Coordinates of C-alpha atoms in Angstrom, one line a residue:
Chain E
X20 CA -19.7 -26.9 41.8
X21 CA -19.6 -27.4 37.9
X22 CA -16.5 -28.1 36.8
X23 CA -15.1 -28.3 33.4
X24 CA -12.0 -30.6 32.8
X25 CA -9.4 -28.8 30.0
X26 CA -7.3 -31.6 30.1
X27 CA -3.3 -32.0 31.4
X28 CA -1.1 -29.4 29.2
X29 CA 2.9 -29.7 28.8
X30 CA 5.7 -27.5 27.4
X31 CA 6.6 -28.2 23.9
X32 CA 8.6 -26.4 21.0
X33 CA 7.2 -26.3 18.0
X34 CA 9.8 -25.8 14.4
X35 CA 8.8 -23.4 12.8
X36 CA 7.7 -20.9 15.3
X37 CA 4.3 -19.6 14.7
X38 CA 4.7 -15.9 12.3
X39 CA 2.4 -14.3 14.7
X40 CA 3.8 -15.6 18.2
X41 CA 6.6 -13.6 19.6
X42 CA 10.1 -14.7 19.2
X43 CA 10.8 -16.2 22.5
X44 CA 7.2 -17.5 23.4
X45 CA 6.5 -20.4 25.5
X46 CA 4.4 -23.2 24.1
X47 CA 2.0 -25.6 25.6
X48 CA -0.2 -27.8 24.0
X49 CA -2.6 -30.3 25.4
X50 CA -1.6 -34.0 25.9
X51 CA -4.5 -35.8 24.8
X52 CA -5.0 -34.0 21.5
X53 CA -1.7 -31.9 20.9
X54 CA -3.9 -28.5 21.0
X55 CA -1.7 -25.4 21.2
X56 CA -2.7 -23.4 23.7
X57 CA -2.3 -20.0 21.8
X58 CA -5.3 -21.6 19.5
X59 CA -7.0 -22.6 22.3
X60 CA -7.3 -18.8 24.0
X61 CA -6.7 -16.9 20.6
X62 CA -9.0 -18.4 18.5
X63 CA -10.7 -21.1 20.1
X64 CA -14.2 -20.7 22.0
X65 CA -14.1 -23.1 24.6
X66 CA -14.6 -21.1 28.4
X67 CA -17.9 -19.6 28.9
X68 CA -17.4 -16.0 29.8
X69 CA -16.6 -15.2 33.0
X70 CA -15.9 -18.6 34.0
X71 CA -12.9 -19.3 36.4
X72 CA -9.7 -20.9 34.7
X73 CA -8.3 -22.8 37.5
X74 CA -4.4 -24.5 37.2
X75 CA -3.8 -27.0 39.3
X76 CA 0.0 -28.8 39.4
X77 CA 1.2 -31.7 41.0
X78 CA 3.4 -30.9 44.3
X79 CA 5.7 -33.7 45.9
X80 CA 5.6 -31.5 49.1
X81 CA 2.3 -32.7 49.4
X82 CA 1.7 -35.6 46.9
X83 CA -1.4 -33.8 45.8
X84 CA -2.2 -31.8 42.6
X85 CA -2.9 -28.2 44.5
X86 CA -4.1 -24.8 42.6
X87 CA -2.0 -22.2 41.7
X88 CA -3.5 -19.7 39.7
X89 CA -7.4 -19.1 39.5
X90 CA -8.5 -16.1 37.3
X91 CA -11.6 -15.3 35.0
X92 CA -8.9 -14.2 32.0
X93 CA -7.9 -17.4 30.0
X94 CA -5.1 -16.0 28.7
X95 CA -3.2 -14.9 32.3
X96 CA -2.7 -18.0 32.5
X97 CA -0.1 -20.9 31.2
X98 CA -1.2 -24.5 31.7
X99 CA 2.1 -25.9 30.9
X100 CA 2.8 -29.3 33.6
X101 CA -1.0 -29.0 34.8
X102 CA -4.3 -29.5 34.9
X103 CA -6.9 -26.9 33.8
X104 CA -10.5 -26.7 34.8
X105 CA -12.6 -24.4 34.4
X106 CA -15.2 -23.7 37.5
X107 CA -18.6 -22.6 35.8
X108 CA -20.8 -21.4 38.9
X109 CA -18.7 -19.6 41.2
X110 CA -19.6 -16.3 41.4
X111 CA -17.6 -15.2 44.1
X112 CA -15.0 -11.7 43.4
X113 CA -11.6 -13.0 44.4
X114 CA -11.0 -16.7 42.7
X115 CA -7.8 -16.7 43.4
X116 CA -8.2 -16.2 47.5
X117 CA -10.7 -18.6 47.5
X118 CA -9.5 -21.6 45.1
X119 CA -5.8 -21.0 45.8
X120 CA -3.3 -23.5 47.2
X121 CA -6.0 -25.7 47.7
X122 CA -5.1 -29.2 46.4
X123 CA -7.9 -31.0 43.9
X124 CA -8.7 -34.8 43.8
X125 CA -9.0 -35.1 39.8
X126 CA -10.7 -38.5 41.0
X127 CA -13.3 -37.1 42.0
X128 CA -13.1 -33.3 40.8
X129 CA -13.9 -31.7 43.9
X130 CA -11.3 -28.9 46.4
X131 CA -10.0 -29.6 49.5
X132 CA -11.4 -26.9 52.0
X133 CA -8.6 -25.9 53.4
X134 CA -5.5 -24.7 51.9
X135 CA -2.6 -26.8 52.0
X136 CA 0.0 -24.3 52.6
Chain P
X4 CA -16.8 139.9 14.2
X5 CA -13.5 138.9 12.1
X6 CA -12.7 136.4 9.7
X7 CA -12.0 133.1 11.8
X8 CA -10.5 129.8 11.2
X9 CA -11.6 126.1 11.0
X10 CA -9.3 123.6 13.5
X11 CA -8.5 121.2 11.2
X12 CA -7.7 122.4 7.7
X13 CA -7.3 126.4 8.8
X14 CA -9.5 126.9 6.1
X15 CA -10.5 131.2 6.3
X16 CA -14.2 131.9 7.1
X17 CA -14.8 135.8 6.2
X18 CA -16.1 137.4 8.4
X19 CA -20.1 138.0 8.0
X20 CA -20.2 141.6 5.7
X21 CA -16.8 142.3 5.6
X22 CA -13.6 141.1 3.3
X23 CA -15.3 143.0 0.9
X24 CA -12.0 142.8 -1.1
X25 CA -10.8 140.2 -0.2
X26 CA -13.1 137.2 0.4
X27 CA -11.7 136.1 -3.4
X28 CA -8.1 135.5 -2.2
X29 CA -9.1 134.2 1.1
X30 CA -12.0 131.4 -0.9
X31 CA -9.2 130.9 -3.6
X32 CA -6.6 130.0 -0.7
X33 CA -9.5 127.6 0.8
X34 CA -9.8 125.9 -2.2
X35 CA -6.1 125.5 -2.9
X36 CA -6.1 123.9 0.9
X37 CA -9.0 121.7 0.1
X38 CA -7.0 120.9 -3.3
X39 CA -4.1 120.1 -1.4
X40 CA -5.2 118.3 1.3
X41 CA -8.3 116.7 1.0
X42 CA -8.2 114.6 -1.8
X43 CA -9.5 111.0 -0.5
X44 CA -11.3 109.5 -3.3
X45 CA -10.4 108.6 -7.0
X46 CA -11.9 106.3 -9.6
X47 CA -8.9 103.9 -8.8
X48 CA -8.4 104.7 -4.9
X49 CA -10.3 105.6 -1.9
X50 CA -8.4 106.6 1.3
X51 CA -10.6 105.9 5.0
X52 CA -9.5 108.1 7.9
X53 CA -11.1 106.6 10.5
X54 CA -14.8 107.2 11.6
X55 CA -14.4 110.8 13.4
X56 CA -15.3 109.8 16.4
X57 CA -12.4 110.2 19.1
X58 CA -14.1 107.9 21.2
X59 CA -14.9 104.9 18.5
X60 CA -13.1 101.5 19.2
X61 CA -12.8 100.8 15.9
X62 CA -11.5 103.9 13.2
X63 CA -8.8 102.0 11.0
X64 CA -6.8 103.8 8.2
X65 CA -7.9 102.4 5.3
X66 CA -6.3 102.1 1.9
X67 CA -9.2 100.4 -0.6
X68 CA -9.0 100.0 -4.0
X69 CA -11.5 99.8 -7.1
X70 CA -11.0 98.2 -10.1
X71 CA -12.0 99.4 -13.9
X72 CA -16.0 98.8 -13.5
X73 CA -16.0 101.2 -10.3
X74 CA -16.1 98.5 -8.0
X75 CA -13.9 98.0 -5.0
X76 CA -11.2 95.0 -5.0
X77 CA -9.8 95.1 -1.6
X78 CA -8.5 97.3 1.4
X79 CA -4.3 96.1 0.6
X80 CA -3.8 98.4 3.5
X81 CA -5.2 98.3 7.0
X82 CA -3.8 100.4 9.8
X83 CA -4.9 99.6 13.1
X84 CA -6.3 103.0 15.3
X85 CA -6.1 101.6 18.4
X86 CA -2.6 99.5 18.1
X87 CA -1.0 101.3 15.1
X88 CA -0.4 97.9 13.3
X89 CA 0.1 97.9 9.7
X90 CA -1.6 95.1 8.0
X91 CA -1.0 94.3 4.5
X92 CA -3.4 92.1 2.6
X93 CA -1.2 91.6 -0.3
X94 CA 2.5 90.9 -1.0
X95 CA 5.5 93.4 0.1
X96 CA 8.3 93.7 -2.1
X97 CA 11.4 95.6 -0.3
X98 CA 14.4 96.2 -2.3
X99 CA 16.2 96.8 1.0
X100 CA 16.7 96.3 4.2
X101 CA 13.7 95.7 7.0
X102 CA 14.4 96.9 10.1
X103 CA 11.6 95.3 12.5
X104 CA 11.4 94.1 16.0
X105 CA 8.4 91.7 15.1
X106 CA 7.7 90.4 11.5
X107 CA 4.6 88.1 10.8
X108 CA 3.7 87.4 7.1
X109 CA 2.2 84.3 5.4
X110 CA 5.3 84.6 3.2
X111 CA 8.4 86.3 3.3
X112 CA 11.0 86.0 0.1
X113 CA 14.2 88.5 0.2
X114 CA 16.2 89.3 -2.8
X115 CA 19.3 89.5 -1.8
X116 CA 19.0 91.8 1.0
X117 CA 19.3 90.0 4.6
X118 CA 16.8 90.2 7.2
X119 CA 17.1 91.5 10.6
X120 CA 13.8 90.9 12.8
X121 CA 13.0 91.0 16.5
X122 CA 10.7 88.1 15.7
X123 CA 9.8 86.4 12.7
X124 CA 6.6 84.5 12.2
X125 CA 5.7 83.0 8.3
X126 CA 4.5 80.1 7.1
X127 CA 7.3 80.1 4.3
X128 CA 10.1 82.1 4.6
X129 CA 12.6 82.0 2.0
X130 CA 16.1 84.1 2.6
X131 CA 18.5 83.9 0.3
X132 CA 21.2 85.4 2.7
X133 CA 21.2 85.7 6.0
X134 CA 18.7 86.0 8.7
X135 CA 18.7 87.3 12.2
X136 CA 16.0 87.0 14.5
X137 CA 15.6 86.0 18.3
X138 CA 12.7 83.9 17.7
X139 CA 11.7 82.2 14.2
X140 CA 8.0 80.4 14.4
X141 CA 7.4 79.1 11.0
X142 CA 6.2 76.0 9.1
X143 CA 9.3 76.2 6.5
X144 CA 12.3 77.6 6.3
X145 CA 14.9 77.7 2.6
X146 CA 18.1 79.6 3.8
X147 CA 20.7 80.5 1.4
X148 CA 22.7 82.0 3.8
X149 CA 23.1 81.6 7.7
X150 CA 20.5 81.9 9.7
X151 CA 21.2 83.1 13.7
X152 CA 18.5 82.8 15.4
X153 CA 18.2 81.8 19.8
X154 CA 14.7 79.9 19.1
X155 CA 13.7 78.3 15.4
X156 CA 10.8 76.4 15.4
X157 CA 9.9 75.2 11.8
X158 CA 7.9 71.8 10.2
X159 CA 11.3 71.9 7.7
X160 CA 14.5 73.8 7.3
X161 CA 16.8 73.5 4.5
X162 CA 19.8 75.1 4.5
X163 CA 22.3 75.3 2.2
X164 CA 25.1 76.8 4.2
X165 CA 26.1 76.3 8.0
X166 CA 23.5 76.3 10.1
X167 CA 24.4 76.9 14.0
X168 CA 22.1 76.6 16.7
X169 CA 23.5 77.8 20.2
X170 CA 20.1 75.6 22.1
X171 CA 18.6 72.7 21.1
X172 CA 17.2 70.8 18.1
X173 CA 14.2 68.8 18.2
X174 CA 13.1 67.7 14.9
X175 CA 9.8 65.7 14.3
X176 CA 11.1 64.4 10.9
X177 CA 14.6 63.8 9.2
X178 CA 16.9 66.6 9.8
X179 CA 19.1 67.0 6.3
X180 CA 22.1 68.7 5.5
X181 CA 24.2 69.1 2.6
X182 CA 27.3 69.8 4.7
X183 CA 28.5 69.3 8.2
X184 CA 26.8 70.0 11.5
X185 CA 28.8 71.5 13.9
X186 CA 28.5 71.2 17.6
X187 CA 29.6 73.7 19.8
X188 CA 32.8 74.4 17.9
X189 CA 34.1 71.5 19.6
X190 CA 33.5 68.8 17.0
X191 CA 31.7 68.0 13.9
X192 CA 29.2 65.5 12.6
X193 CA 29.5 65.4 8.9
X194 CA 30.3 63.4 5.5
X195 CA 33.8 61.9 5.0
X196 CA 35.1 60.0 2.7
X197 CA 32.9 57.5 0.0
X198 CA 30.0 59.1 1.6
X199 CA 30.9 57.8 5.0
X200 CA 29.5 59.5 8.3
X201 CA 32.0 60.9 10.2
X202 CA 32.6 62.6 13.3
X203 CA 35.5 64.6 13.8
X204 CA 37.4 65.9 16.7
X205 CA 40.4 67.3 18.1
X206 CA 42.1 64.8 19.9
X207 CA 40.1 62.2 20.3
X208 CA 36.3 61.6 18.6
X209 CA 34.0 60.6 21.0
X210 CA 30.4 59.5 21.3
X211 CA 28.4 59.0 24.4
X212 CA 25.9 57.4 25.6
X213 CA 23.9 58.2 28.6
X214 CA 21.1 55.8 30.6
X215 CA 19.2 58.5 31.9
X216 CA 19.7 58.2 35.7
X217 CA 21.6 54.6 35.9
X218 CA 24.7 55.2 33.4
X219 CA 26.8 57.0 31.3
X220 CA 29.9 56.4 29.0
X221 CA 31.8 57.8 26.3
X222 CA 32.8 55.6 23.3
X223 CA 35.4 56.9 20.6
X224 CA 39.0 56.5 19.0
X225 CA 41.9 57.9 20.7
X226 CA 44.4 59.0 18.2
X227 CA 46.5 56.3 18.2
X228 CA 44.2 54.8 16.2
X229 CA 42.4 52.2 19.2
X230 CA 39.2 52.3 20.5
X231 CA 38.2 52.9 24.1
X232 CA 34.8 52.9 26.3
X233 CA 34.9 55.0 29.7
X234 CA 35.2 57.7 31.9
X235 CA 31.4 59.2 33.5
X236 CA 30.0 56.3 35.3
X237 CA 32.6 54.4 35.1
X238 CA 35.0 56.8 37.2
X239 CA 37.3 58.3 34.9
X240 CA 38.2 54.7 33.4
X241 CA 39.2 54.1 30.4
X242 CA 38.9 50.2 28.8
X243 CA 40.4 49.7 25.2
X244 CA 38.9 47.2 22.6
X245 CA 41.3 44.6 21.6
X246 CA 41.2 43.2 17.9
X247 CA 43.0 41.3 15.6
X248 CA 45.3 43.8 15.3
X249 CA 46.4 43.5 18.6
X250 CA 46.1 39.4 18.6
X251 CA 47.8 37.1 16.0
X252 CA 44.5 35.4 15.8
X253 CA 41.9 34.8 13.4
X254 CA 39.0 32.6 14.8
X255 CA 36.8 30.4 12.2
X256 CA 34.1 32.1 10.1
X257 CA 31.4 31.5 11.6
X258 CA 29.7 32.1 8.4
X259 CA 31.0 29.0 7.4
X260 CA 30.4 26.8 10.5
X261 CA 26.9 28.1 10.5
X262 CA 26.6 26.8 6.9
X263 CA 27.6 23.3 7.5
X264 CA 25.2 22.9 10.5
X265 CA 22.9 24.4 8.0
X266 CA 23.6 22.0 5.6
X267 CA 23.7 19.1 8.2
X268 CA 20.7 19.9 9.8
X269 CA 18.6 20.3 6.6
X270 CA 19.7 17.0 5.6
X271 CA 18.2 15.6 8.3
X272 CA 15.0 17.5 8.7
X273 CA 14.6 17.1 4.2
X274 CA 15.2 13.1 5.4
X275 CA 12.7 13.3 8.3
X276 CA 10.4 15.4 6.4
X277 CA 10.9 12.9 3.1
X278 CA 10.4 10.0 5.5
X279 CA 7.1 11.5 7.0
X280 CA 6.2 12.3 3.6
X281 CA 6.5 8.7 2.4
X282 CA 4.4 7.3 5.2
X283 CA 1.8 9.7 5.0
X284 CA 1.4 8.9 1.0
X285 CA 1.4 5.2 1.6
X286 CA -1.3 5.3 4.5
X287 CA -3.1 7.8 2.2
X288 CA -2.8 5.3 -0.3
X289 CA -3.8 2.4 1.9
X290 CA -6.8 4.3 2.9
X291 CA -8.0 5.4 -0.7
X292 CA -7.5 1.9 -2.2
X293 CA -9.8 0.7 1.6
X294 CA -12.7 3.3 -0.1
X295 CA -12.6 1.9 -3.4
X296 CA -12.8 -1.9 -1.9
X297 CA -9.0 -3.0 -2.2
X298 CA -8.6 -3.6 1.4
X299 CA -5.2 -5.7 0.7
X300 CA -2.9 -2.6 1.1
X301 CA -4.8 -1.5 4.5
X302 CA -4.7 -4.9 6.2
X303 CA -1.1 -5.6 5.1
X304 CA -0.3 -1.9 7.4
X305 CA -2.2 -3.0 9.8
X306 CA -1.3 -6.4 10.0
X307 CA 2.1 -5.2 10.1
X308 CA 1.3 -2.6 12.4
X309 CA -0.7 -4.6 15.2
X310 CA 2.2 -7.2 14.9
X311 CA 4.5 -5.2 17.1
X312 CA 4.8 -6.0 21.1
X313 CA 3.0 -3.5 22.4
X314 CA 2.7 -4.0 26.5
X315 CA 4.1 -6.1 28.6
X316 CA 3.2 -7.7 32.0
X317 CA 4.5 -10.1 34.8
X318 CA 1.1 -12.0 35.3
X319 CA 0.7 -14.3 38.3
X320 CA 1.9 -17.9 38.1
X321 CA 1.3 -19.2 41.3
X322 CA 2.6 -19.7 44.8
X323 CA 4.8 -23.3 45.3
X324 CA 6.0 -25.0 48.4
X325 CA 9.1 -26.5 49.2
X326 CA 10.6 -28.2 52.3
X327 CA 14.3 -28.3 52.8
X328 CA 16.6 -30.8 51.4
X329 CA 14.1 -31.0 48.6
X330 CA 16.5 -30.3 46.0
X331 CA 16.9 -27.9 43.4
X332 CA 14.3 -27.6 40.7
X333 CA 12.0 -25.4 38.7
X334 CA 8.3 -26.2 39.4
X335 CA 7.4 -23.8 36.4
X336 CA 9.2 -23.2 34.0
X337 CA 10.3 -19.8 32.8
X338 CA 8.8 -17.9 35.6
X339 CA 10.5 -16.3 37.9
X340 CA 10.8 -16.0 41.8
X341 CA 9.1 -12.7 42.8
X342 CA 8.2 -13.8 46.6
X343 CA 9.7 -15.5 49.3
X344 CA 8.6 -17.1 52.5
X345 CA 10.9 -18.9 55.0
X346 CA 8.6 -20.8 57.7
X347 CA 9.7 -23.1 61.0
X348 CA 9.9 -25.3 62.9
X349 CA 10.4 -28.1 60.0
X350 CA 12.5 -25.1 57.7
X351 CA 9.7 -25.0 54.7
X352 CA 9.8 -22.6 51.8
X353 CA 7.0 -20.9 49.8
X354 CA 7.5 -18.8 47.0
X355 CA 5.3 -16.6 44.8
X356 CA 5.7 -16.9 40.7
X357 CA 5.5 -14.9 38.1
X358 CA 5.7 -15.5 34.0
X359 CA 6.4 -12.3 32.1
X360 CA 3.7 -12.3 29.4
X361 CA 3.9 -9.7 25.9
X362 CA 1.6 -8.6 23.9
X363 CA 0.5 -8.4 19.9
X364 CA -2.5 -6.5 19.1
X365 CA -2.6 -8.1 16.1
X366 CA -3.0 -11.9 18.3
X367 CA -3.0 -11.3 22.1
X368 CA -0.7 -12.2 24.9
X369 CA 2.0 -14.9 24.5
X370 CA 3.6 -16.4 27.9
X371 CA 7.8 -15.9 27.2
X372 CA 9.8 -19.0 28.4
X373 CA 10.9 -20.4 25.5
X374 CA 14.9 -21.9 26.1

């Protein structure tokens, strides 16, 4: 399975507030590089098309980082406090049933088979 | 043989050899007959009896006339052998009375004199007094008198007296008068006052009004000056119309109620109507600066346009897991709790989260959640 790592993304605030983002918009922008995410999806290119944009979060239930929302759409989806990846060759119809709640080992970028909860 | 005599004229034929003194009287006399009697043509006049033949169909009295080159102008008089009607083909002038009990004429114009008539068909007839007649069939009628008559038919009559009618009137066109109608003796329908219609009535003035096999009333003024509606249908009833003179009341005009909501409301469809105006001249603006290359106008609508929230969705933020005691805490932020699960033996939670998520046509979707 080819996957594609988007990095860890967190909540931030930025001052001023973007003209063309709503009023009371959420922000997230990449740690590694302080990307927003609104560039990323709005004017960015960085997903092949019809790719699967994966978020995975870390859950102390379980002590493992664990998926919670798999879609081809980048932007129904907000990576704030997670990883996302993007899964390149899965070409199955229903992402979400088959990548969620399963946990990920960002070690060694591969899914658990079973779900964890 | 003796002298004998012809049937119709009793002229003398002498007898064959005799009246040797006296065939000169008896020719003489025959001539004066002939003279007298038989005298049928002139220059001017020629007088038809008939065809001699008792058993012709036809056999009319003729009256013909010639005119000054010896050439016949007309028959003015034609009298009928087999009905005894007397056709005339020219006018009649009487200078008195006609007695008749059936009159037809194209045109029939008395002078004074009134006319009495069994039956009266014209196409113009013109009385200046009276007429009498059981039936009148005629396509105009100028009375200067009365006219009494059971049955006029007519395309117009003007009359310049009474005229009373003990039927009906059914008039195709407008039915003027230049004084009252009267009805029956019992009322009138005329001109009062300033020219105003009027009917008039002993007692009390009343108009009806009749739904031909569902209802009937009777509208009018008593005469104490009120107003009633009743009796026929509605069983001898009578219901009076209250007004202000009966009421201490004067409600607002309407007029000028109407005028202020006129006023009001064309206010606000001029604004509307200005405002729609506006817009329409600035796109069409927008758009005619785009076709001449100044596309700064166009985008600046559109931007502004395309920067409005235009949809809305609560998109799918995952599903969590909590055990109990865990303590309280928000695993994503901004979303909200739109499923819950509640699992033993060890009491476990899961919950299903949702962001709510708007859109900008002019950008895309943004994720809402900010504090």
């Amino acid at each position: 399975m080819e996957i594609k790592d988007h990095g860890k993304w967190s909540m931030y605030w930025p001052r001023p507030v973007p003209s063309t983002a709503i009023p009371n918009a959420a922000f997230a922008r990449r740690d590694e590089d302080d990307m927003d995410w609104y560039d990323y999806i709005h004017r960015g290119n960085y997903f092949k098309k019809d790719s699967i944009k994966v978020t995975v979060m870390f859950m102390d239930a379980f002590k493992k980082w664990v998926v919670l929302v798999a879609v081809r759409e980048p932007d129904r989806i907000f990576p704030a406090d997670q990883i996302l990846l993007e899964i390149i060759d899965y070409e199955g119809d229903n992402p979400q049933e088959f990548f969620g709640r399963k946990s990920y080992n960002p070690e060694t970028k591969t899914f658990s088979e079973n779900k964890e909860f | 043989m003796a002298d004998t005599i012809t049937p119709n004229l009793a002229l003398i034929k002498p007898e064959i050899g005799a009246s040797a003194d006296s065939w000169g009287n008896k020719l003489n006399g025959n001539f004066d007959i002939l003279d007298l009697k038989s005298v049928r043509q002139t220059i001017q006049w020629t007088l038809v009896l008939g065809d001699d033949n008792p058993a012709s169909g036809a056999g009319a009295f003729l009256i013909e006339r010639w005119n000054n080159a010896g050439v016949k102008s007309g028959t003015p008089v034609t009298i009928n052998r087999q009905t005894g009607d007397v056709a005339l083909a020219n006018n009649l002038t009487v200078n008195g009375s006609i007695f008749t009990n059936a009159f037809s004429s194209s045109s029939l114009t008395t002078n004074g004199g009134p006319i009495t008539a069994g039956a009266i068909t014209a196409t113009t007839l013109n009385a200046t007094t009276s007429i009498t007649t059981p039936t009148y069939g005629g396509t105009n009628m100028a009375l200067g008198g009365a006219i009494s008559s059971n049955t006029v038919t007519a395309n117009a009559i003007t009359s310049n007296g009474a005229l009373t009618v003990a039927g009906g009137i059914a008039a195709n066109g407008a039915l003027t008068t230049n004084s009252n109608v009267t009805i029956n003796s019992a009322g009138s329908f005329g001109v009062g006052g300033n020219n105003r219609v009027m009917i008039q009535q002993a007692g009390d003035p009343t108009i009806s009004f009749h739904s031909v096999g569902a209802f009937g009333t009777h509208f009018g003024m008593s005469s104490n000056g009120n107003f009633y509606m009743g009796g026929w249908s509605h069983s001898g009833v009578t219901y009076q119309f209250w007004t202000s003179r009966d009421f201490n009341y004067v409600p607002p005009s309407t007029a000028t109620v109407d005028a202020k909501d006129n006023v009001l409301i064309s206010d606000y469809v001029n604004r509307d109507t200005n405002l729609f105006n506006d817009y329409v001249a600035r796109i069409s603006t927008a758009e005619n600066n785009r076709a001449n290359g100044d596309t700064s106008l166009f985008n600046d609508y559109n931007n502004k346009l395309n920067d409005k929230i235009s949809d809305g969705r609560l998109e799918y933020a995952g599903d969590h897991f909590r055990t109990q005691g865990s303590g309280m805490n928000e695993p994503i932020g901004g979303a909200v709790v739109t499923g819950l699960d509640i699992q033993a033996p060890t009491p476990h939670y899961q919950l299903r989260l949702r962001r709510m998520q708007l859109y900008k046509p002019n950008t895309g979707w943004f994720t809402v959640g900010a504090p």
